[in-house]
mmCIF file of C-alpha atoms in Angstrom:
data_model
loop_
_atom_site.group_PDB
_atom_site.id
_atom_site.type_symbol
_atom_site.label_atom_id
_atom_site.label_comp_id
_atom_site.label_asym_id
_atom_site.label_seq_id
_atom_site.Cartn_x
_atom_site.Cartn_y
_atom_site.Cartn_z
ATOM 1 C CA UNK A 1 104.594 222.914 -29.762
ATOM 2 C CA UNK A 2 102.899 221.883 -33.196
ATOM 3 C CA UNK A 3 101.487 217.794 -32.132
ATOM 4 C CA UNK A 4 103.533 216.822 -35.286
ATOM 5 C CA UNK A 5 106.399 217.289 -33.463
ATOM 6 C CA UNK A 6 107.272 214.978 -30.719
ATOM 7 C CA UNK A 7 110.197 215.141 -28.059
ATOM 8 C CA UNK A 8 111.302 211.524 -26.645
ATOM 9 C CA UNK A 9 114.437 209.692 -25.241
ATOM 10 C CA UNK A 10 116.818 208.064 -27.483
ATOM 11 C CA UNK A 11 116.284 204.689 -28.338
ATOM 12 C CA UNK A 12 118.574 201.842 -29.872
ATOM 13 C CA UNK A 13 118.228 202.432 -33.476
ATOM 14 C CA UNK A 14 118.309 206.055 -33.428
ATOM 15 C CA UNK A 15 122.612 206.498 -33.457
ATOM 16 C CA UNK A 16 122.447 207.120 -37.344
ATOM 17 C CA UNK A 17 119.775 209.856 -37.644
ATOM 18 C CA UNK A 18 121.828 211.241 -34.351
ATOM 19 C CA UNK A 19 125.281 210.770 -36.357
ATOM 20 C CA UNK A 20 123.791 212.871 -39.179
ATOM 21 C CA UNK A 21 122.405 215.516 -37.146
ATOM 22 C CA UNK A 22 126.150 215.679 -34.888
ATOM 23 C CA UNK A 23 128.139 216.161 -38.591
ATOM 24 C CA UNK A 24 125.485 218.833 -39.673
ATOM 25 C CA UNK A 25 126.073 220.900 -36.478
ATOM 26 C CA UNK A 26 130.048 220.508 -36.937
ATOM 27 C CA UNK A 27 129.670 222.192 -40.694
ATOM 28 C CA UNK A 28 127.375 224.789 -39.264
ATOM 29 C CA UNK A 29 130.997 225.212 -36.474
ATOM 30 C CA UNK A 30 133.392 224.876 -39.502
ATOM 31 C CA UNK A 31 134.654 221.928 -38.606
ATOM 32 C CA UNK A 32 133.584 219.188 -40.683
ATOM 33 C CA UNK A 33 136.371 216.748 -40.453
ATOM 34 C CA UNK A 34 136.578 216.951 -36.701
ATOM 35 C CA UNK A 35 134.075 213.995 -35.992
ATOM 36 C CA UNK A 36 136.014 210.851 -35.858
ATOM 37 C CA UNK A 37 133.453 209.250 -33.672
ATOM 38 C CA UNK A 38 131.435 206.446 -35.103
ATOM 39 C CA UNK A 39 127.985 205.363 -35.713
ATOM 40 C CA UNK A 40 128.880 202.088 -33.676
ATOM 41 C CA UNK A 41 130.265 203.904 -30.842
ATOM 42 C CA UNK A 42 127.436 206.371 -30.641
ATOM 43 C CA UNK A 43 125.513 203.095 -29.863
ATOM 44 C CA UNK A 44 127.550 201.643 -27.761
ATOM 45 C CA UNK A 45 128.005 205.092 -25.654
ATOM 46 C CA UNK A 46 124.362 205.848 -25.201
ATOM 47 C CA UNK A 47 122.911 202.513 -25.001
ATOM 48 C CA UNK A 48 125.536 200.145 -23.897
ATOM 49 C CA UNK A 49 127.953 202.154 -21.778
ATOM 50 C CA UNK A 50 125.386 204.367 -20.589
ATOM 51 C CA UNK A 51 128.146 207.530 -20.770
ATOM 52 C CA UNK A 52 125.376 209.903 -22.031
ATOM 53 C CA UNK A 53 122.014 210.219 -22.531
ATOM 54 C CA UNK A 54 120.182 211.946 -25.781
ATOM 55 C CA UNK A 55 116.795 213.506 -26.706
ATOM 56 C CA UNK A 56 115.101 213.580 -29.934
ATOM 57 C CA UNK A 57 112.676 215.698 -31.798
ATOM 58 C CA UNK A 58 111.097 213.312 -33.946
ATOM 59 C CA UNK A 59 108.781 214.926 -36.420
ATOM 60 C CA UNK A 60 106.666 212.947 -39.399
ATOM 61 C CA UNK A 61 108.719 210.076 -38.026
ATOM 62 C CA UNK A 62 111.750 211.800 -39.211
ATOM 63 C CA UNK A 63 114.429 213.336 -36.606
ATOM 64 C CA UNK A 64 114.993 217.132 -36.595
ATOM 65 C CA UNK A 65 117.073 217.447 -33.393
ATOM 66 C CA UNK A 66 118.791 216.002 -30.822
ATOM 67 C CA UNK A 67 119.867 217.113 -26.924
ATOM 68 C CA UNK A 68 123.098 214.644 -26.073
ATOM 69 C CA UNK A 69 123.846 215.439 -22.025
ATOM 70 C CA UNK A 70 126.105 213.756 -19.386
ATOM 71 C CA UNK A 71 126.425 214.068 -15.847
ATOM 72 C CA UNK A 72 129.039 215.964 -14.876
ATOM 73 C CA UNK A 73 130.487 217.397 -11.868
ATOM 74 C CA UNK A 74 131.815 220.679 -10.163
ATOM 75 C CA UNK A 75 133.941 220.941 -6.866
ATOM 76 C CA UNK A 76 132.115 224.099 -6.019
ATOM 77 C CA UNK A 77 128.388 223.041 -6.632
ATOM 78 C CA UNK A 78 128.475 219.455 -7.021
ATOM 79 C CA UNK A 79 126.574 217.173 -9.357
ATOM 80 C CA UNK A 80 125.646 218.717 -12.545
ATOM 81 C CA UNK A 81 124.989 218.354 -15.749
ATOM 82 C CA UNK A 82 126.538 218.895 -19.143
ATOM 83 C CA UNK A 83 124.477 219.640 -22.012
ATOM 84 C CA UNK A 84 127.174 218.251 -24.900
ATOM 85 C CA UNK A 85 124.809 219.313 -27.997
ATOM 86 C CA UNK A 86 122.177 220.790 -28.985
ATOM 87 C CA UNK A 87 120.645 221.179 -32.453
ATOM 88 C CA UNK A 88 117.557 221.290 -34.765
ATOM 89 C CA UNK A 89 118.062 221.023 -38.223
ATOM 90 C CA UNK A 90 118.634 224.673 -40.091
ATOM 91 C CA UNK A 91 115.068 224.251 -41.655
ATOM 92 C CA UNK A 92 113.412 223.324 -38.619
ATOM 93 C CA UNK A 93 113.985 226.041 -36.766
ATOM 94 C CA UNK A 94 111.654 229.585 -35.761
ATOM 95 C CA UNK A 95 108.593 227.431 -34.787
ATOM 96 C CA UNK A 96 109.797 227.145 -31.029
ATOM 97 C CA UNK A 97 111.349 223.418 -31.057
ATOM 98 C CA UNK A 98 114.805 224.332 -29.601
ATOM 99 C CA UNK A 99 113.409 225.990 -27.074
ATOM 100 C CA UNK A 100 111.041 223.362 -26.123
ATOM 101 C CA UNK A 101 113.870 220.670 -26.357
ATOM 102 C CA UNK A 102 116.066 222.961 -24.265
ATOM 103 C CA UNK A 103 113.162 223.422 -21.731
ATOM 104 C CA UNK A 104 112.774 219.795 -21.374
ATOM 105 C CA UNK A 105 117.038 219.291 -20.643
ATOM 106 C CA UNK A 106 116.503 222.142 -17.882
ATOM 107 C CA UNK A 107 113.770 219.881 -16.373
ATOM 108 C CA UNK A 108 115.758 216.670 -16.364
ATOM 109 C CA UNK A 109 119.024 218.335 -14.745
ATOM 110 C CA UNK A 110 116.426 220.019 -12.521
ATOM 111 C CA UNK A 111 114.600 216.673 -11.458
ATOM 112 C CA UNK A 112 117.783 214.729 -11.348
ATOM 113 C CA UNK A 113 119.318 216.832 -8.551
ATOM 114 C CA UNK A 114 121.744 218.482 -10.439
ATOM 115 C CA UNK A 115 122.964 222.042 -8.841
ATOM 116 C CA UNK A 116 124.092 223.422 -12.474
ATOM 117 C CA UNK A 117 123.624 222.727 -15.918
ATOM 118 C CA UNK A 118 126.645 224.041 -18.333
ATOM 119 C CA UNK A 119 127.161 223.859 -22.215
ATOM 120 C CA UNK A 120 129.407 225.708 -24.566
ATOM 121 C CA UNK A 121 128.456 228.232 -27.197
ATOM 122 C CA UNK A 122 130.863 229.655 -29.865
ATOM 123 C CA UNK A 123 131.670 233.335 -29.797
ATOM 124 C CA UNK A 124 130.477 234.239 -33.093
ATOM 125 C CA UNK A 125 127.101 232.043 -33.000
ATOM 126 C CA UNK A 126 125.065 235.156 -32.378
ATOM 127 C CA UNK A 127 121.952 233.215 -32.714
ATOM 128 C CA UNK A 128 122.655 230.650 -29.888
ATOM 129 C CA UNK A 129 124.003 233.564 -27.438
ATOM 130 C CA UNK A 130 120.835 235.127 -27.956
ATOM 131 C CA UNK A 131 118.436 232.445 -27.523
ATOM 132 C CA UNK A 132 120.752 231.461 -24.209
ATOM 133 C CA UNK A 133 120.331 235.210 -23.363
ATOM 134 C CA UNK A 134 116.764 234.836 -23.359
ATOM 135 C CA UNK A 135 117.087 231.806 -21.115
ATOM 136 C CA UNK A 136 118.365 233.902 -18.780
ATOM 137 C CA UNK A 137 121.340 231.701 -18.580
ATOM 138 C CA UNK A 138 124.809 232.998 -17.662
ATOM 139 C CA UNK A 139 127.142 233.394 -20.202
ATOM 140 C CA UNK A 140 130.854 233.487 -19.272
ATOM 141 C CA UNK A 141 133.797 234.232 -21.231
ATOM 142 C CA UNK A 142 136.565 234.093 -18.768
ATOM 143 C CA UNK A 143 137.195 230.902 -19.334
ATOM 144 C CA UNK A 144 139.800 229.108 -22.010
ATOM 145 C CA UNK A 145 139.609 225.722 -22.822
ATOM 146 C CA UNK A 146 142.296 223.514 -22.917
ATOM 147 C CA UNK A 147 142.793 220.177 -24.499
ATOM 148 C CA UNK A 148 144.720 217.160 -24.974
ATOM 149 C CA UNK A 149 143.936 214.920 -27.691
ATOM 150 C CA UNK A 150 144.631 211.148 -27.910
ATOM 151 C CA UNK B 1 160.065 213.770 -7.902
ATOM 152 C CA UNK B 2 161.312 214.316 -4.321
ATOM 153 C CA UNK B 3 160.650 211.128 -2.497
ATOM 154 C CA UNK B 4 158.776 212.497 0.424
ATOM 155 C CA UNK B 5 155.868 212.993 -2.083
ATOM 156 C CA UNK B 6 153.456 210.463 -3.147
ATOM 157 C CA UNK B 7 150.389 210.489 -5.585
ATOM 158 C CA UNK B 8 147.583 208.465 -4.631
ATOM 159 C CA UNK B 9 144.010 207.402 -5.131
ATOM 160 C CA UNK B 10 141.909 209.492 -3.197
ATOM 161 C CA UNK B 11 140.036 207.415 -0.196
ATOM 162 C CA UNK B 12 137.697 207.769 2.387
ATOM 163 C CA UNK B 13 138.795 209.528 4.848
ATOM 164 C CA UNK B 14 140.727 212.366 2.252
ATOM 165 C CA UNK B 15 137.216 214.106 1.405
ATOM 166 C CA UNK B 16 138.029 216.788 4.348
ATOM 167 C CA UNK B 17 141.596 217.707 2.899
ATOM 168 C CA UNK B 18 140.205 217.752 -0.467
ATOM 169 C CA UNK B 19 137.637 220.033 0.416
ATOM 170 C CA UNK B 20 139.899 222.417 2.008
ATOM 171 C CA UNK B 21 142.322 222.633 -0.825
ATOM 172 C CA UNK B 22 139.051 223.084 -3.184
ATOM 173 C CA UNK B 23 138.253 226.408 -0.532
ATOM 174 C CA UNK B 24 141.846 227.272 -1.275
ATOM 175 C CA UNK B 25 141.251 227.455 -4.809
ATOM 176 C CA UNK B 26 138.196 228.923 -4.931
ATOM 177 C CA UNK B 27 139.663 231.828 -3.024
ATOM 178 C CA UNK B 28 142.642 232.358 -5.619
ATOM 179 C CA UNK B 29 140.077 232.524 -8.143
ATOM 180 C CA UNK B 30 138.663 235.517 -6.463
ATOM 181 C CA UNK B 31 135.278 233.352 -5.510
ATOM 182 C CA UNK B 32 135.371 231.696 -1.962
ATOM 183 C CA UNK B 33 131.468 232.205 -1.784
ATOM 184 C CA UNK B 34 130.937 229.795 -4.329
ATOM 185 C CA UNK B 35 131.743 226.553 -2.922
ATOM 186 C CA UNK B 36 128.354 225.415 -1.627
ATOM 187 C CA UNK B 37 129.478 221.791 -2.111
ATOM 188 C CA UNK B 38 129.978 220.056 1.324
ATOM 189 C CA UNK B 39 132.496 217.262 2.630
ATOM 190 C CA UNK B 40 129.720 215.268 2.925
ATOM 191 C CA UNK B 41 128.384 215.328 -0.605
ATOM 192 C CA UNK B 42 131.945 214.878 -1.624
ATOM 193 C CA UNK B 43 132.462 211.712 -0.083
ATOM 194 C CA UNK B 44 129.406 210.620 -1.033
ATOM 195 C CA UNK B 45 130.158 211.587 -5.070
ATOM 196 C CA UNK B 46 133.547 210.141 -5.008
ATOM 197 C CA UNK B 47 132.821 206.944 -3.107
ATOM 198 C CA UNK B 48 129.498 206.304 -3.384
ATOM 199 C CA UNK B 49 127.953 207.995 -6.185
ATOM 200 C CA UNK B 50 131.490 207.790 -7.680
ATOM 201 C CA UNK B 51 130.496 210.514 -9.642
ATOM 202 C CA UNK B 52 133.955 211.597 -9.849
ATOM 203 C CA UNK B 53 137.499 210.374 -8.850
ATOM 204 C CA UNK B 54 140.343 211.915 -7.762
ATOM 205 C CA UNK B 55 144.113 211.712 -7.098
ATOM 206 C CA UNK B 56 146.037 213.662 -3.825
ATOM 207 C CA UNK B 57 149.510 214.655 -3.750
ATOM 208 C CA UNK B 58 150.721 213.583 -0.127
ATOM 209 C CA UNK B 59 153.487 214.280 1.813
ATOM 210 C CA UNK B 60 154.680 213.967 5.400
ATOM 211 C CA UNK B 61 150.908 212.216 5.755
ATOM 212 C CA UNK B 62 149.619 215.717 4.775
ATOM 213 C CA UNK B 63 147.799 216.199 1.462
ATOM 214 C CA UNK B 64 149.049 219.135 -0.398
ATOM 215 C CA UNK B 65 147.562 218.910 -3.588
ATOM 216 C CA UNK B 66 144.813 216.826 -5.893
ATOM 217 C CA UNK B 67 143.089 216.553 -9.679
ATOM 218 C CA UNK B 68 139.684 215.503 -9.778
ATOM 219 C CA UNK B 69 138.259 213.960 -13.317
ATOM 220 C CA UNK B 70 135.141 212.199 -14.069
ATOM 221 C CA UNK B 71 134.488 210.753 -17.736
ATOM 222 C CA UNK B 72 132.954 213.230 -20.223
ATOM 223 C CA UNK B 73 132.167 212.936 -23.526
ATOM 224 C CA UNK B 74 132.671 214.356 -27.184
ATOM 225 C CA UNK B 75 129.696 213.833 -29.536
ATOM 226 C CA UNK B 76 132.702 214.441 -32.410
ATOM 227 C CA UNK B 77 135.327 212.416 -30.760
ATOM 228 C CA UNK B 78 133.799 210.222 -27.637
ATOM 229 C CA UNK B 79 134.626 209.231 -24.594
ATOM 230 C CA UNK B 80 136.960 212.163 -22.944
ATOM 231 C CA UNK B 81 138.228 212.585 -19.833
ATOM 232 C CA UNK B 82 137.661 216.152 -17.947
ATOM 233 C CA UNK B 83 139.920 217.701 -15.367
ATOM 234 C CA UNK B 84 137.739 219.924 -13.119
ATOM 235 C CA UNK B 85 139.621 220.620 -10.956
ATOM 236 C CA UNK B 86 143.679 220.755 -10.243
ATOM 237 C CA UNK B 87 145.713 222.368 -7.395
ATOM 238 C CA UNK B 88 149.008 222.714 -5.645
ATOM 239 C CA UNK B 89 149.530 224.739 -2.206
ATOM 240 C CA UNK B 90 151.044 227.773 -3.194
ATOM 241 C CA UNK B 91 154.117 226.986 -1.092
ATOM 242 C CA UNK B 92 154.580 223.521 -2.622
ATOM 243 C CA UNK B 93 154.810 224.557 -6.138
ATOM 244 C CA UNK B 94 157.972 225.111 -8.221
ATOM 245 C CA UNK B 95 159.426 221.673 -6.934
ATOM 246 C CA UNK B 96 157.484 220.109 -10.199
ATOM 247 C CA UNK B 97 154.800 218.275 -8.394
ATOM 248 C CA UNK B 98 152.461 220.072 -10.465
ATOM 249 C CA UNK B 99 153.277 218.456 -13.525
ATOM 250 C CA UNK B 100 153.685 214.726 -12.689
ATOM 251 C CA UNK B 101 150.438 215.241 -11.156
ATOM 252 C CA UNK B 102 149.233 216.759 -14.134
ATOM 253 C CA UNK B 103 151.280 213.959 -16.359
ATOM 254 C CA UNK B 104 149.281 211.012 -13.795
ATOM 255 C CA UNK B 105 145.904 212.275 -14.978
ATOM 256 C CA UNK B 106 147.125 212.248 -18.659
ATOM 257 C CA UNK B 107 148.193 208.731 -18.430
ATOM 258 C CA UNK B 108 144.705 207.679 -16.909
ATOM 259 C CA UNK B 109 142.988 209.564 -19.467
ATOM 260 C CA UNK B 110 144.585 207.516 -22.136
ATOM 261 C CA UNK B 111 144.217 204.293 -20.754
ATOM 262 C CA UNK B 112 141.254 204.486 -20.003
ATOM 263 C CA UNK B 113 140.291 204.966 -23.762
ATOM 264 C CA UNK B 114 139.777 208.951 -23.543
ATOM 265 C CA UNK B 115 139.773 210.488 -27.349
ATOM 266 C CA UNK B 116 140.529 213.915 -25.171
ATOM 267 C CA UNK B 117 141.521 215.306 -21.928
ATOM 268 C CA UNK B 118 139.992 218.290 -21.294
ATOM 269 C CA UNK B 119 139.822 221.239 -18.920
ATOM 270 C CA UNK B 120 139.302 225.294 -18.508
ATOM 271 C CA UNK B 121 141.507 227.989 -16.832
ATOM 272 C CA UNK B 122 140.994 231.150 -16.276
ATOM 273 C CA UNK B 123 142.053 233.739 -19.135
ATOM 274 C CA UNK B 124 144.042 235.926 -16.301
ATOM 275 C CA UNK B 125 145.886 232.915 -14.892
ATOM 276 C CA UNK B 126 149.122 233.473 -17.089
ATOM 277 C CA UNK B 127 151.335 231.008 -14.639
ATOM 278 C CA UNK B 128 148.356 228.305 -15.588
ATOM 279 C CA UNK B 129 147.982 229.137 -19.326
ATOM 280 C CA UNK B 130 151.912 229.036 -19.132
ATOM 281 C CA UNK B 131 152.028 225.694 -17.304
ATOM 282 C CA UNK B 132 149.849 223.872 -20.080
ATOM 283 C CA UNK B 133 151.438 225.917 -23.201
ATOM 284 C CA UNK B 134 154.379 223.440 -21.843
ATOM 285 C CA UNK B 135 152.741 220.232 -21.705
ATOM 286 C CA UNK B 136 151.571 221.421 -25.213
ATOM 287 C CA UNK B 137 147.731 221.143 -24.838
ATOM 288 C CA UNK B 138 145.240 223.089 -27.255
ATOM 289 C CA UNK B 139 143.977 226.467 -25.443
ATOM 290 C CA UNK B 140 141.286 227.321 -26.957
ATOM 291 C CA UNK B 141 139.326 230.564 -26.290
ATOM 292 C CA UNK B 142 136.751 230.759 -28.994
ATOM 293 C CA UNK B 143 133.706 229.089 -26.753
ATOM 294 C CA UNK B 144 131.543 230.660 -24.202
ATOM 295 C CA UNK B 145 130.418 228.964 -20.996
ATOM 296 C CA UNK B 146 126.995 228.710 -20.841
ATOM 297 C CA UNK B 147 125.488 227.595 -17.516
ATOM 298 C CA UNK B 148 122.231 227.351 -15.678
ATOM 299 C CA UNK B 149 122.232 227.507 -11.970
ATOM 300 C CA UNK B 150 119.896 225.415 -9.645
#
């Protein structure tokens, strides 16, 4: 990776430049109005809660992407982890960061004992499914969602 | 509900039961070979690690059901709730355990703050999709599952 580009855990102060980057990848999925959740609870979630955990690519002290995970957990496999978003900022991307950043998730799930790591990618993001592809990951459409909201 | 059947907290002693019934699932889903998880691990991630929790279904002292959930989250909405997993004997369903089972986790997912209660089933498993199409969730097939195995 270029050494003006830096990967490093979230820290307290960083929820707004996260906030921004969560409502840019929600236009990119058409769904703009979806994010209801705020600044302060971003805070609170990764800092004071402790519910997730987040990665930043900070870059001429300015951040270009994020990585927000959770532990999660499967009845078949057992602790895993859940890899909630993922993005680098449209401009940013084609020098290798995302794959760097995504590299660096793998190794945490890895090192934290965690028997699988999952995430979601939309059908039509041909991008994504490739760069997954050439992560070797599986890629599984057999599955539907369903939701409840509250 | 019939009053031979009663939902509880899952406690020590219920990880053995619980791991059977997650075999018998496994096995309608056409993959029995996956479950490496053990009843050891199990006990240790629900009351130890509490990782996860989970809720049986018991009748004449015999559990014939359970949902497990842990707390996700929604970098658009928050804190969620997933369902991972859910299941019924085959020859104790159609008496409506299913669904007040079902309706249980809902009602801990909201009070426990969830923006979302969330889950997957399998795009074959019409009496499933059917089951949720009447508790009126959101199914949602548009998203690949991406996953990474250890």
């Amino acid at each position: 990776m270029n050494l003006e580009a830096v990967i490093r855990e979230a820290k307290p102060g960083d929820e707004g430049a996260i906030h921004q980057l969560i409502c840019g990848l929600a236009e990119y999925e058409n769904a703009p109005n979806e994010v209801t959740n705020t600044i302060e609870n971003l805070h609170s979630h990764l800092f004071d809660e402790k519910i997730c955990s987040a990665l930043v690519l900070e870059k001429n002290d300015g951040i270009i992407g994020f990585a927000l995970y959770y532990t999660s957990y499967s009845t078949w496999k057992g602790k895993c982890l859940y890899l909630e978003d993922f993005y680098i900022l449209p401009e940013e991307r084609r020098f290798g960061y995302g794959s760097i950043l995504f590299d660096k998730v793998v190794e945490i799930a890895r090192s934290s004992g965690a028997k699988r790591m999952d995430w979601q990618v939309l059908d039509w993001n041909e991008p994504a499914i490739n760069f997954y592809k050439k992560k070797e990951a599986l890629l599984d459409a057999e599955w539907i969602n369903g939701r409840l909201f509250f």
